Coordinates of C-alpha atoms in Angstrom, one line a residue:
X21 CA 104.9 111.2 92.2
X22 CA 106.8 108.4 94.0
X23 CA 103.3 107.4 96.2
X24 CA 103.2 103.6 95.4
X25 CA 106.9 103.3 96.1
X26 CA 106.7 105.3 99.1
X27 CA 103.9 102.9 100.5
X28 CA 105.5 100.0 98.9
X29 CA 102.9 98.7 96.8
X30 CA 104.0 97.6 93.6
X31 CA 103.1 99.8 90.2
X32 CA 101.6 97.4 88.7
X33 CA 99.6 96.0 91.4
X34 CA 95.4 96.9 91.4
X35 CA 94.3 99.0 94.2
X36 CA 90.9 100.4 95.8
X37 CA 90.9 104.1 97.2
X38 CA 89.9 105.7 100.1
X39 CA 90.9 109.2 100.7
X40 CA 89.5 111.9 102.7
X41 CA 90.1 112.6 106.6
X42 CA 90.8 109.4 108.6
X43 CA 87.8 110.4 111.0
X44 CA 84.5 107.8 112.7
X45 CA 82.1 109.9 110.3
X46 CA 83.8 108.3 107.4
X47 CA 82.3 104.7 108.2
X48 CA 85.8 103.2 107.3
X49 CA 85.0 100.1 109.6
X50 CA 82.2 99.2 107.1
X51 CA 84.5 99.5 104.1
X52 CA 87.5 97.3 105.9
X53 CA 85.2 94.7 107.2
X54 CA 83.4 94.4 103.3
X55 CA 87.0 94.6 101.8
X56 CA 87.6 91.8 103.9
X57 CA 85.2 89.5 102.7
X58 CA 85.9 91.0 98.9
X59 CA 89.8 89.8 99.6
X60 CA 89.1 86.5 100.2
X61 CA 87.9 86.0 96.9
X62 CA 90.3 88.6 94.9
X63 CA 93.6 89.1 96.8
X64 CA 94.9 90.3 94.2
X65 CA 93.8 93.7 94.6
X66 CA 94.7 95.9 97.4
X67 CA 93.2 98.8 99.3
X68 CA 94.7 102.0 100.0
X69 CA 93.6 104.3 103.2
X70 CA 94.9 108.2 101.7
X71 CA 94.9 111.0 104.3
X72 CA 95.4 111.9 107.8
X73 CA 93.1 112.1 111.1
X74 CA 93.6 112.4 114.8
X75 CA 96.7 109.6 115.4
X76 CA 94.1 108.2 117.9
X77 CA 91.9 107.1 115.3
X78 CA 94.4 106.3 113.2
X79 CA 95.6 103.9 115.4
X80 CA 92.1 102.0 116.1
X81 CA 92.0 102.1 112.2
X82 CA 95.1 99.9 112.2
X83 CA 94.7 97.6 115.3
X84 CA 91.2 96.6 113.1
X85 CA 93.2 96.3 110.0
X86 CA 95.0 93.5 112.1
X87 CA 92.2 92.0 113.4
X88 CA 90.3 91.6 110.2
X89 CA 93.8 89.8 109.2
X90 CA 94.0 92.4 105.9
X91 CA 97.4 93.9 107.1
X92 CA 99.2 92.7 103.9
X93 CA 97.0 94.3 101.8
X94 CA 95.4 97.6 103.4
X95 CA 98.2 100.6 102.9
X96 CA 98.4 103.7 104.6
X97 CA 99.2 107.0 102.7
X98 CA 99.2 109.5 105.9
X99 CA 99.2 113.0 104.7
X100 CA 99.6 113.7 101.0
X101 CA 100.4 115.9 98.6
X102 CA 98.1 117.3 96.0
X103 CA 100.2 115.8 92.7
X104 CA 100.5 112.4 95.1
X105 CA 96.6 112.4 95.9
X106 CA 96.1 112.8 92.1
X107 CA 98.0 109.6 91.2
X108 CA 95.9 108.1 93.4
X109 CA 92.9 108.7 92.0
X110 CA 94.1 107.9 88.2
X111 CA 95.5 104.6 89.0
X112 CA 92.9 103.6 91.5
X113 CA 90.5 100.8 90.0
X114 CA 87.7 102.1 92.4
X115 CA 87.0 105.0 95.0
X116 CA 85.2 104.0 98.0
X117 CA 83.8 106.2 100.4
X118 CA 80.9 104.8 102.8
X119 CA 80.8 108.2 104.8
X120 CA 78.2 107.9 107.6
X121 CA 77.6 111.8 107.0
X122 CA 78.3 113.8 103.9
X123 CA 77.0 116.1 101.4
X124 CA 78.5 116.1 97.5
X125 CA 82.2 114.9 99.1
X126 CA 84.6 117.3 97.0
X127 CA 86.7 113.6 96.8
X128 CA 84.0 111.8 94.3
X129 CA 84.0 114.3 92.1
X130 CA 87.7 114.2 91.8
X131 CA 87.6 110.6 91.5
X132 CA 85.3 110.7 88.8
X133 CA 86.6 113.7 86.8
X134 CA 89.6 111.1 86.1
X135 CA 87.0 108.7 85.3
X136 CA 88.0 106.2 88.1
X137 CA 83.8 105.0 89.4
X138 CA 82.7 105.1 93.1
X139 CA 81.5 103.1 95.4
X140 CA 79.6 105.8 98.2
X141 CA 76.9 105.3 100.5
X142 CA 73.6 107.4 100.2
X143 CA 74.8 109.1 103.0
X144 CA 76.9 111.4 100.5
X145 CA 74.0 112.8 99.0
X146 CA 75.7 112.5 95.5
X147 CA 71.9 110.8 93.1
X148 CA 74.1 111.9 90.3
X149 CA 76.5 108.6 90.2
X150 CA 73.2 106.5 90.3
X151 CA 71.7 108.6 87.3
X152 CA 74.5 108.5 85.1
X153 CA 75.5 104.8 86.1
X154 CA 79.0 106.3 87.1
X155 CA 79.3 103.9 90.1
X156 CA 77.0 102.1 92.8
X157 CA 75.4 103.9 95.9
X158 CA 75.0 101.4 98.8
X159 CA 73.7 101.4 102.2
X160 CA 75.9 100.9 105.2
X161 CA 75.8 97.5 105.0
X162 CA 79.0 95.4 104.9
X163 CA 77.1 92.8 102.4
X164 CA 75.8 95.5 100.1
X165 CA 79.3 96.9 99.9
X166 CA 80.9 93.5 99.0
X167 CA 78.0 93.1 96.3
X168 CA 78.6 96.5 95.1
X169 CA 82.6 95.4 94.9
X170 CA 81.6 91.7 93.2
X171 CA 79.3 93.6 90.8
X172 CA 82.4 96.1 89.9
X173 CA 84.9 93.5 89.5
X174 CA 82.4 90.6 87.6
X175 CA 84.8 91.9 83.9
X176 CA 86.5 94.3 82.9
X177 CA 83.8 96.0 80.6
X178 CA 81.6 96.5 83.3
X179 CA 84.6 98.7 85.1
X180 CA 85.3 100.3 81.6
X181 CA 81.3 102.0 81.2
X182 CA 81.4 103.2 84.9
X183 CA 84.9 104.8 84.0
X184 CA 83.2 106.5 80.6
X185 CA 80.0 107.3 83.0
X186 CA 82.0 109.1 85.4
X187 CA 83.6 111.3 82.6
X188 CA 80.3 112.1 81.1
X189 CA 78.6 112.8 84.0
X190 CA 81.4 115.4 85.0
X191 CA 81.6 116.5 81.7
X192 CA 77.5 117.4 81.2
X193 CA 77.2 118.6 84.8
X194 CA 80.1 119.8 86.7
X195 CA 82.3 121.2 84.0
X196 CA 82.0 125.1 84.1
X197 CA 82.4 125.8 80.6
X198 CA 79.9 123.5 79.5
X199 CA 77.4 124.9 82.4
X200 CA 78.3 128.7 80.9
X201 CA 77.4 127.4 77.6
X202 CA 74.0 125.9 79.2
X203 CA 73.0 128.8 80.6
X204 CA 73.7 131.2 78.0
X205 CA 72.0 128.9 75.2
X206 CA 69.2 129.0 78.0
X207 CA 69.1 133.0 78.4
X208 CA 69.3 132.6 74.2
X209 CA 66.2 130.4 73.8
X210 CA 64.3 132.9 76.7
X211 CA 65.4 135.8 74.7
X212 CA 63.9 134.8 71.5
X213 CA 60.7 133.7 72.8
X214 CA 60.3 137.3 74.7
X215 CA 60.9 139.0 71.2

């Protein structure tokens, strides 16, 4: 897809994701005001805000994307599609989502099934990413976010075994073939021992 280009950020430029509805639940306030302090020290990377909400909120989003003074680096997808959404999620270097409420967020487990790691607050109710080291759960806390950012971005090899995390984790739980298998080996083993 065209996304980048049609939000004019460069293709070669690093980005953070958020995606999901634009909506208070979603705790995007906490994730602007830590990206701010995480763009101080790496402006080099930008942050992308992916989906739509009620233009209201939107708009409040934005006039705090001024304040903050993270204008330049903060871009807006607004509604999009499903091959766009994907190419955000491959190229993004992280997905953040510090949701206030939320249970298993469909949206992490896209991010991770392309092996991109997360960044989510306990609130999402997703213990998995801790267990298999596939990203960092925080609190909503703007200083645990930074940290959680600093800690993702201290090397590349750190990124690189939360990206192979994420694919194994998706792989060994959430892949369907590999849960058939599971359960039939299971119903197997039961089987044998009933004989």
């Amino acid at each position: 897809s065209n996304i980048l280009e049609k939000i004019d950020l460069n293709k070669d430029k690093k980005f953070l994701l958020f995606f999901g509805r634009i909506h208070p639940k979603k705790g995007i306030e906490f994730l602007l005001k830590a990206f701010q302090k995480f763009h101080i020290s790496h402006d080099h990377i930008s942050l992308i805000i992916g989906g739509h909400g009620e233009q209201e909120y939107v708009e409040e989003i934005k006039v705090l994307v001024k304040k903050l003074g993270i204008e330049n680096a903060v871009k807006f997808t607004g509604y999009a599609t499903h091959e766009e959404k994907q190419e955000l999620f491959t190229k993004a270097e992280v997905f953040l989502l510090t949701s206030l409420a939320d249970v298993h967020p469909k949206a992490i487990l896209e991010s991770l099934s392309v092996g991109t790691p997360v960044i989510i607050s306990k609130e999402c109710d997703f213990q998995e990413v801790e267990e298999f080291k596939a990203g960092i759960i925080v609190g909503l806390d703007i200083n645990e976010i930074h940290n959680a950012l600093i800690t993702m971005f201290e090397n590349e090899e750190n990124r690189s075994k939360y990206s192979k995390n994420a694919l194994r984790l998706v792989n060994e739980r959430f892949l369907l073939d590999n849960q058939i298998k599971k359960m039939i080996y299971s119903y197997d083993e039961k089987y044998d021992e009933d004989k």
